[in-house]
Short mmCIF file of C-alpha atoms in Angstrom, two decimals:
data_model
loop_
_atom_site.label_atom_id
_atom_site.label_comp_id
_atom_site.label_asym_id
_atom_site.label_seq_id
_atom_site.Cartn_x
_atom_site.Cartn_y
_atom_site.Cartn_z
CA UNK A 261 25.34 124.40 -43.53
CA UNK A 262 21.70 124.34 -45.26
CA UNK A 263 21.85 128.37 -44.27
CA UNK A 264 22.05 128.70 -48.21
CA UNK A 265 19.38 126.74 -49.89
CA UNK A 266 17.13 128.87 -47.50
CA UNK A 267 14.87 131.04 -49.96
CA UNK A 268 15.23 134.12 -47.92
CA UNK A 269 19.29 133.83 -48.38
CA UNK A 270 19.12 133.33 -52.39
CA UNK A 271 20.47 136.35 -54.55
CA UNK A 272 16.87 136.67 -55.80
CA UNK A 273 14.00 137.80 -53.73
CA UNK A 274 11.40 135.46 -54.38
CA UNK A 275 9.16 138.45 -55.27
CA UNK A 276 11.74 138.30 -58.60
CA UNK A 277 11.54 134.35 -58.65
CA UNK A 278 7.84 134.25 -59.00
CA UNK A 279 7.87 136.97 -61.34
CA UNK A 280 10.53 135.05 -63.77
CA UNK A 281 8.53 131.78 -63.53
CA UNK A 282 5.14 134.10 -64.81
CA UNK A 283 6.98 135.39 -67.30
CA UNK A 284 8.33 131.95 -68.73
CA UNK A 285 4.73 130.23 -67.51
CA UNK A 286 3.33 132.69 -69.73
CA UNK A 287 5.64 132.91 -72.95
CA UNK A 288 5.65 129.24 -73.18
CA UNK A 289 1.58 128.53 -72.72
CA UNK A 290 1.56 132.03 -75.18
CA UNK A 291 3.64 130.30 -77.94
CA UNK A 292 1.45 127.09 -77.90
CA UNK A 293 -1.43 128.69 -77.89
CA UNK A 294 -0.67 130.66 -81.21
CA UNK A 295 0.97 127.60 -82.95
CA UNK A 296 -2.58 125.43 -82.19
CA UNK A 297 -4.33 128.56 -83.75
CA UNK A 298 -2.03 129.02 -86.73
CA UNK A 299 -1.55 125.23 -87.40
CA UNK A 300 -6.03 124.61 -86.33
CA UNK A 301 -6.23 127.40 -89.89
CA UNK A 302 -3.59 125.60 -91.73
CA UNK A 303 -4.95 122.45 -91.75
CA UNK A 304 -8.68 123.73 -92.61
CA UNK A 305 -6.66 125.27 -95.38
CA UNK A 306 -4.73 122.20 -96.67
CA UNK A 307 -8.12 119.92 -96.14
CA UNK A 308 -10.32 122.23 -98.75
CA UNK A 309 -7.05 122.64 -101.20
CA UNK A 310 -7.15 119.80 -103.81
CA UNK A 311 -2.82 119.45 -103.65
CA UNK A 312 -1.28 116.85 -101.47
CA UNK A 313 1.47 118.44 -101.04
CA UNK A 314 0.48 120.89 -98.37
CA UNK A 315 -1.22 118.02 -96.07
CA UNK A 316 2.68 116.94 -95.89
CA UNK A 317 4.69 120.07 -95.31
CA UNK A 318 2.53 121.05 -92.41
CA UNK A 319 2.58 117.55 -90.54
CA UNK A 320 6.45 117.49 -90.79
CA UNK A 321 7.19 121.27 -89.95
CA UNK A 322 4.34 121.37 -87.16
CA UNK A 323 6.58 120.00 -84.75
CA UNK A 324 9.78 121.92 -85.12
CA UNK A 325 7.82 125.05 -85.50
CA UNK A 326 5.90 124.89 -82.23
CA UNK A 327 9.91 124.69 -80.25
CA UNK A 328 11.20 127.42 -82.76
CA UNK A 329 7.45 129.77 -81.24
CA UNK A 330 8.50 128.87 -78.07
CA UNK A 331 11.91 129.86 -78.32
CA UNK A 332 10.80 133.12 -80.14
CA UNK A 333 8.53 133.74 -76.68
CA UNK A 334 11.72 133.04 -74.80
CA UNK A 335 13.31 135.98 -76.18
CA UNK A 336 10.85 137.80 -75.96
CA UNK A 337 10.70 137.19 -71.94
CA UNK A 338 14.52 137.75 -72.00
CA UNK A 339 14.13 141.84 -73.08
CA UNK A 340 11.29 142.16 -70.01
CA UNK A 341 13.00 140.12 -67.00
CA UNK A 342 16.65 140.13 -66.10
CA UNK A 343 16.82 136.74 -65.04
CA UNK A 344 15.53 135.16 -67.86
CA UNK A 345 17.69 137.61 -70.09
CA UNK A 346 20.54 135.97 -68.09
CA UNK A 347 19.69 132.56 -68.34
CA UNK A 348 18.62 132.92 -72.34
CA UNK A 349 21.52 134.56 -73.19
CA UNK A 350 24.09 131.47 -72.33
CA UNK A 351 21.60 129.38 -74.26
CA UNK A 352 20.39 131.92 -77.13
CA UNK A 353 23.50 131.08 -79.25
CA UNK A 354 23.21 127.47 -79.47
CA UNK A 355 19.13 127.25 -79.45
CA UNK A 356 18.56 129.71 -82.51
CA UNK A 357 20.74 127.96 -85.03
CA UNK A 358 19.94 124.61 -83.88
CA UNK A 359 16.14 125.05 -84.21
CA UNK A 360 15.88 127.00 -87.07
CA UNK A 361 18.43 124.25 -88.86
CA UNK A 362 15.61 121.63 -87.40
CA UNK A 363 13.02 123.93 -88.93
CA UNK A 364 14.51 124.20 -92.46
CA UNK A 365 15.52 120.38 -92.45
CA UNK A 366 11.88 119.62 -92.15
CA UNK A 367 10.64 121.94 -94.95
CA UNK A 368 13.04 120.15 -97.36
CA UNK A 369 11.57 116.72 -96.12
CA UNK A 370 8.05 117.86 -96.22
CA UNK A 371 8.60 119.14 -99.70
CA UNK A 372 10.13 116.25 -101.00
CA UNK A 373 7.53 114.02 -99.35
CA UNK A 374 4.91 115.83 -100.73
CA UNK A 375 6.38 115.88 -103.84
CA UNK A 376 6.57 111.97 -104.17
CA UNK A 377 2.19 111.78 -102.72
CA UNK A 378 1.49 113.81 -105.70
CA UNK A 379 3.91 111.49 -108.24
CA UNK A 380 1.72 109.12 -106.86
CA UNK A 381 -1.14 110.04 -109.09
CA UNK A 382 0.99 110.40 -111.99
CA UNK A 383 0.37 107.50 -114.99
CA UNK A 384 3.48 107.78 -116.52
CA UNK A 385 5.73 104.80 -114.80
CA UNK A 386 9.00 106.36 -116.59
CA UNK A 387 8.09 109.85 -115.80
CA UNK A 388 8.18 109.40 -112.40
CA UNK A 389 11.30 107.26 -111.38
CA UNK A 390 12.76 110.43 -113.31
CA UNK A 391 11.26 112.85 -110.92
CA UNK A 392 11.25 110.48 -107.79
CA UNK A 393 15.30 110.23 -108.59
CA UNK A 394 15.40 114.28 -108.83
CA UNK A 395 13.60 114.75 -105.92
CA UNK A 396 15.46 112.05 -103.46
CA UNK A 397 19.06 113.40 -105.05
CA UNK A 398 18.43 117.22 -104.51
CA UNK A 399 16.53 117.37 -101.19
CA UNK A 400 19.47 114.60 -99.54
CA UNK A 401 22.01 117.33 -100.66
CA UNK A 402 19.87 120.28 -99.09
CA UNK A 403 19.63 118.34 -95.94
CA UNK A 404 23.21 117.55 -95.97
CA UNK A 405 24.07 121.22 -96.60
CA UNK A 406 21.28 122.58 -93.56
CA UNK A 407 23.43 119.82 -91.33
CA UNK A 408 26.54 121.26 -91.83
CA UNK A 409 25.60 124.61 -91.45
CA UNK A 410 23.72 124.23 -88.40
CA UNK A 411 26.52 122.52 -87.05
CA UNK A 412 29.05 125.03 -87.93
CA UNK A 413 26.98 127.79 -86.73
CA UNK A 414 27.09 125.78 -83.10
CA UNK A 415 30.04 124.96 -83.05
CA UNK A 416 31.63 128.30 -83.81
CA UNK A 417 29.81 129.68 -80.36
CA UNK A 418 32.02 127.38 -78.49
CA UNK A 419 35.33 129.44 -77.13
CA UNK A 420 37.42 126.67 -78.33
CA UNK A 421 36.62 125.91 -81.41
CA UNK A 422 36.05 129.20 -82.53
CA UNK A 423 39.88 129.60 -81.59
CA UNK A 424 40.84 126.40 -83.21
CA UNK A 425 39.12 128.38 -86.36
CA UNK A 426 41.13 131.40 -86.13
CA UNK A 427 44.36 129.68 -85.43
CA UNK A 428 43.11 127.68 -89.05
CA UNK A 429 43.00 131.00 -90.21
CA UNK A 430 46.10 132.19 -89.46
CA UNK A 431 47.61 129.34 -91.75
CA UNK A 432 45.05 129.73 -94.55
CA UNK A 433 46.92 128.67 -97.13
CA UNK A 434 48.32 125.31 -95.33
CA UNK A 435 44.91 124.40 -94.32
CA UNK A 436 43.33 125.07 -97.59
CA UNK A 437 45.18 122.59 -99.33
CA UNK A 438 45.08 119.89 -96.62
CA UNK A 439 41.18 120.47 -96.41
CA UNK A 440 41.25 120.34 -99.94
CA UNK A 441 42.72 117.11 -99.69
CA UNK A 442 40.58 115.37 -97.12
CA UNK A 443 37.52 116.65 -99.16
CA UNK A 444 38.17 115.55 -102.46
CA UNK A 445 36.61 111.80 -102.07
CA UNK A 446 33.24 114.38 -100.46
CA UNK A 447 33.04 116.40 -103.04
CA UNK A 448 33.76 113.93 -105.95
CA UNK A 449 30.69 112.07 -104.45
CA UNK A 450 28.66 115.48 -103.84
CA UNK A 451 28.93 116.36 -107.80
CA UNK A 452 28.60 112.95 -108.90
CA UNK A 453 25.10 112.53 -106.86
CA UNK A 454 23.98 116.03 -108.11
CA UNK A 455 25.11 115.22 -111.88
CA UNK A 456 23.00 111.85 -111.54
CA UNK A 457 20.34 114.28 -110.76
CA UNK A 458 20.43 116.17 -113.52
CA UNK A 459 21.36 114.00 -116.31
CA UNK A 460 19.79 111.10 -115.13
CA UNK A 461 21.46 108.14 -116.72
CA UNK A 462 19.71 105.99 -114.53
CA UNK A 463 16.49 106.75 -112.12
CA UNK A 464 15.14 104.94 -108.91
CA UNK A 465 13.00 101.83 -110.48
CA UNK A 466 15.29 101.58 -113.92
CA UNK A 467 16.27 97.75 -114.19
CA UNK A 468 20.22 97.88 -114.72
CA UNK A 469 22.64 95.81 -115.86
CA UNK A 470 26.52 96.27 -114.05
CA UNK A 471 28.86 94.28 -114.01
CA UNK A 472 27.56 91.19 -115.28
CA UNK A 473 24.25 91.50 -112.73
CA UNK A 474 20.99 92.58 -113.38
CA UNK A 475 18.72 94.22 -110.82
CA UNK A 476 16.16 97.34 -110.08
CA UNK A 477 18.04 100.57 -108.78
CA UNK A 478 16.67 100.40 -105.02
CA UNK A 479 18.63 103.72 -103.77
CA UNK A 480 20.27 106.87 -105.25
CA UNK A 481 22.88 108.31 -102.75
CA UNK A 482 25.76 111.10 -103.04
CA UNK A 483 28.45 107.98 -103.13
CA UNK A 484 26.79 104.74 -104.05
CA UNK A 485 23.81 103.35 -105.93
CA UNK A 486 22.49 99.90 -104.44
CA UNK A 487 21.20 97.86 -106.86
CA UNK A 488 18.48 94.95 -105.89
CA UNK A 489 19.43 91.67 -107.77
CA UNK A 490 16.50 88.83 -108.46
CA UNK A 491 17.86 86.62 -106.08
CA UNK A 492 17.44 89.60 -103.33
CA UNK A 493 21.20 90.40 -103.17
CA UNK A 494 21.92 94.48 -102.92
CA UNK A 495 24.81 95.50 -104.89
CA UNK A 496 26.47 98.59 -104.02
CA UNK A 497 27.89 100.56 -106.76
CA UNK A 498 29.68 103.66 -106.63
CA UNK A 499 27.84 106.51 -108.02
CA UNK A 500 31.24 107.73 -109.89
CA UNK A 501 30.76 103.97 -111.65
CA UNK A 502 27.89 104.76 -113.46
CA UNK A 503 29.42 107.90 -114.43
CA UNK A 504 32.85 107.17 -115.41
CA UNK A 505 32.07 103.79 -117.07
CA UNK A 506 29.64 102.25 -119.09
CA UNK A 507 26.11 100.26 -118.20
CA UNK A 508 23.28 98.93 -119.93
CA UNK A 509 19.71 100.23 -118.17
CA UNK A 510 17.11 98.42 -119.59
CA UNK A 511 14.14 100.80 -118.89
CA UNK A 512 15.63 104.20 -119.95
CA UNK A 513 12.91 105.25 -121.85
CA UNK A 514 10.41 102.52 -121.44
CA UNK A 515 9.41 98.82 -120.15
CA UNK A 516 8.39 97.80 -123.43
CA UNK A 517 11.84 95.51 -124.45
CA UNK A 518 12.60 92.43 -127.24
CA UNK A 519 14.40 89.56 -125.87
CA UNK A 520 15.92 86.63 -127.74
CA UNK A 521 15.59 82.29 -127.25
CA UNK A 522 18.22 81.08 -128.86
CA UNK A 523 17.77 77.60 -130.19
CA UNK A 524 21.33 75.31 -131.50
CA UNK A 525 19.97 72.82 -133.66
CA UNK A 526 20.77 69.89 -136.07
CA UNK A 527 21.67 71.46 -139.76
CA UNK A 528 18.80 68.63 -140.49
CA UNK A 529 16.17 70.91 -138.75
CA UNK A 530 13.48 71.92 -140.66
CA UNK A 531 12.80 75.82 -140.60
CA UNK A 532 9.65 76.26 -141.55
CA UNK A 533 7.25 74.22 -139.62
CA UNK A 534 8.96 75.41 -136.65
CA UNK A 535 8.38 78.76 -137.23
CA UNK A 536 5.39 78.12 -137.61
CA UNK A 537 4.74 76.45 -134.68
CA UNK A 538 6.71 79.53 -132.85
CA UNK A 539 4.55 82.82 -134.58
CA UNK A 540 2.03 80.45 -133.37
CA UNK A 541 2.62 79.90 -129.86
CA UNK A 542 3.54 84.00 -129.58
CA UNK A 543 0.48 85.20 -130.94
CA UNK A 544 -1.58 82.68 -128.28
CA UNK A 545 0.43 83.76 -125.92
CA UNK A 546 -1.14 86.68 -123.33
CA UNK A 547 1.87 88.66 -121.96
CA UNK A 548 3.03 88.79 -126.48
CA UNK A 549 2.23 92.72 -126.94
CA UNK A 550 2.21 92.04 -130.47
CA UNK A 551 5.26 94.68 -131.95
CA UNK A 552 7.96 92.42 -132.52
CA UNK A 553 8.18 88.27 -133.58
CA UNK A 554 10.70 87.17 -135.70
CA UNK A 555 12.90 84.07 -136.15
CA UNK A 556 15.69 84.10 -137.62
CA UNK A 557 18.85 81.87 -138.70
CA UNK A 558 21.97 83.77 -137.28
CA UNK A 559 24.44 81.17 -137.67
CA UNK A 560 24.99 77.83 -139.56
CA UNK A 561 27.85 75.98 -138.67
CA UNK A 562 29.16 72.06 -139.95
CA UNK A 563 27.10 70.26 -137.30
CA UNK A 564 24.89 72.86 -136.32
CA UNK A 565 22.69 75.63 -136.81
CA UNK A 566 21.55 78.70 -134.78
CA UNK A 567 18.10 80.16 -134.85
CA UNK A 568 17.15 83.48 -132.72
CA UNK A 569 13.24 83.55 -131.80
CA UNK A 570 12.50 86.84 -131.24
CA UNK A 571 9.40 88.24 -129.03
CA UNK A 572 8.29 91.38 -127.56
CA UNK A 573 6.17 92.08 -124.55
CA UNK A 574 5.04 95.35 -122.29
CA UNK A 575 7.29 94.94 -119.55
CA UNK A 576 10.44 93.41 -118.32
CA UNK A 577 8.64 90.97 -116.25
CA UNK A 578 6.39 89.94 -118.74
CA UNK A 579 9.51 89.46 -121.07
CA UNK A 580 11.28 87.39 -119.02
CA UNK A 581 8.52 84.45 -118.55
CA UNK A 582 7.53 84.93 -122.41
CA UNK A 583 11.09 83.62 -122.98
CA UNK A 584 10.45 80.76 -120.39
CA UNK A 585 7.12 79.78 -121.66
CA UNK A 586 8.88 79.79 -125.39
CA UNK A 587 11.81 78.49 -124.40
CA UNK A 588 9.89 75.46 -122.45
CA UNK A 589 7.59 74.77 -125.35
CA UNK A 590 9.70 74.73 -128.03
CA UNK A 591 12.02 72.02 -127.03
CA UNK A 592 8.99 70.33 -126.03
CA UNK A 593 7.32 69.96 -129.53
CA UNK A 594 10.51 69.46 -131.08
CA UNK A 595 11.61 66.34 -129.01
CA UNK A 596 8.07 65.27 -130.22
CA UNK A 597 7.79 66.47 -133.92
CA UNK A 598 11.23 66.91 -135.00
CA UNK A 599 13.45 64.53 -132.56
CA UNK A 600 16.63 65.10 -135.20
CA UNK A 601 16.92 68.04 -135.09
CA UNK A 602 17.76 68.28 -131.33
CA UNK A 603 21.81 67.94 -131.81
CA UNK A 604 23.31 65.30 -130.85
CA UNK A 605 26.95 63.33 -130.46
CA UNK A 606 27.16 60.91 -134.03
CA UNK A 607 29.82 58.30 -134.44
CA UNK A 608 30.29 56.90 -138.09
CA UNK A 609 29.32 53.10 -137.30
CA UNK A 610 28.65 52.29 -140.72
CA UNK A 611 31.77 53.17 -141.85
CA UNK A 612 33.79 52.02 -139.13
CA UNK A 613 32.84 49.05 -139.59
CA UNK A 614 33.34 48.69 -142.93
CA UNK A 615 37.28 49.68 -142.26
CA UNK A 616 37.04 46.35 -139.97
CA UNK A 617 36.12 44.09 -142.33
CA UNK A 618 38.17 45.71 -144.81
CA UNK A 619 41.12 44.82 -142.42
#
């Protein structure tokens, strides 16, 4: 029964055997000895260049490189022994695409790793959400293309499928439309995402306004944009959205922003000294940048008034306390040096009760 695991019955001589297993021994210790040699000059290159970019793209291709040599040596065996020509051959179709898909997917990441490390050095804050957003937008969809090509270029080895695709082609025009169909929502997405990336009406870092909530743009992706909220809630907005409607982004060109404290008032207020008192708070103040300060009477109604305090600082941040330093103060020295003019509910008590004793 065990007549046929004996080596002397196998349809190879082991003379053959031992041969194939040198010639794969030695294609597979040749390929990794050439890719520590070409990868040992690379990085004495990339250490005496001055870019950071290079340091990047050869740590994240040096792995799928060294399986793409050895599958290179492979085929090389394949053309000097039969048996491993027989054995590479079923595997050959599936192996090639698949690793040079893996190799190509990991220059796009490289690149677009090493293009954020040198962004890093960059001083311009606005200058490089811009090219951060490029970058993340266009090397996604480059990924997402290698994917499906690899993929396709598997799956169309398979008997099957590749009759399922024929069959599909038979019916072209029926297909067509019901592909057509199925993609839309894809492609919608895929030319929104690549639109964001070239228009750029909001970048990776911009502080947004949708919908009624505030927050920093966290992610860019081909359908949505998640949004981070100060209260660390992600909102997830499709990318159409920001397309198709309209938004208010805070830091499209820079951080530098004027907010308002508006202050409702008794008509009995007295303007002046508390201007005063506000230019001089702002100018004492350290995150004031000095550009704008300014306060103003915007409305005057029969019991009150309304009075828009006006400040400036270099960031959003920094804008945002301002206000709640101002805003704190204010009311402060008012309840102390101007008590009436904080509004409040009046009854006429003089001349109600004249009307009683009238009665």
């Amino acid at each position: 029964m065990f007549d046929r695991y004996h080596p002397d019955n196998w349809p190879v001589s082991q003379e053959g055997l031992v041969h194939t297993l040198i010639a794969l021994g030695g294609a597979i210790t040749a390929a990794l000895i050439l890719h520590w040699v070409v990868f040992a000059i690379l990085r004495k290159f990339t250490k005496a260049s001055s870019s950071l970019m290079d340091d990047v793209v050869v740590a994240k291709i040096r792995s799928p490189v060294r399986w793409a040599m050895i599958g290179f040596a492979l085929s090389i065996a394949a053309e000097n022994d039969a048996l491993v020509g027989n054995g590479w051959d079923v595997f050959a179709d599936f192996v090639t695409p698949a690793v040079i898909g893996w190799v190509a997917f990991a220059l796009v990441k490289g690149l677009a790793a090493g293009y954020e490390r040198q962004l890093e050095a960059e001083g311009d804050e606005v200058a490089k959400r811009g090219y951060r957003t490029r970058i993340a937008i266009l090397s996604r969809t480059a990924r997402v293309g290698i994917l499906i090509v690899t993929i396709s270029l598997i799956m169309l080895n398979i008997p099957g499928v590749r009759d399922v695709g024929t069959t599909m082609l038979a019916s072209a025009g029926l297909a067509a439309l019901a592909v057509g169909a199925a993609a839309q929502p894809a492609l919608k997405s895929l030319i929104a995402g690549l639109q964001m990336a070239l228009t750029q009406p909001l970048r990776i870092g911009d502080l947004v306004k949708v919908d009624g909530q505030a927050g920093r743009v966290e992610e860019i992706r081909m359908s949505f944009v998640t949004v981070r909220t100060w209260d660390e809630r992600v909102l997830v907005v499709p990318t159409s959205r920001f397309l198709d409607q309209s938004f208010e982004n805070w830091s499209r060109v820079s951080e530098k922003l004027t907010g308002p404290v508006m202050l409702h008032l008794d008509p009995v207020a007295k303007i002046e000294p508390i201007r005063e008192e506000f230019e001089r708070f702002v100018k004492g103040h350290a995150l004031w940048d000095g550009r704008n300060l300014a306060l103003l009477m915007t409305e005057a109604y029969p019991e009150s008034i309304e009075l828009r305090l006006s400040m400036s600082a270099d960031t959003i941040g920094d804008l945002f306390t301002l206000r709640c330093d101002v805003r704190e103060h204010m009311l402060a020295w008012l309840s102390e040096k101007q008590p009436d003019a904080l509004i409040r509910h009046r009854l006429e008590v003089e001349a109600a009760n004249q009307r009683t004793k009238g009665g």
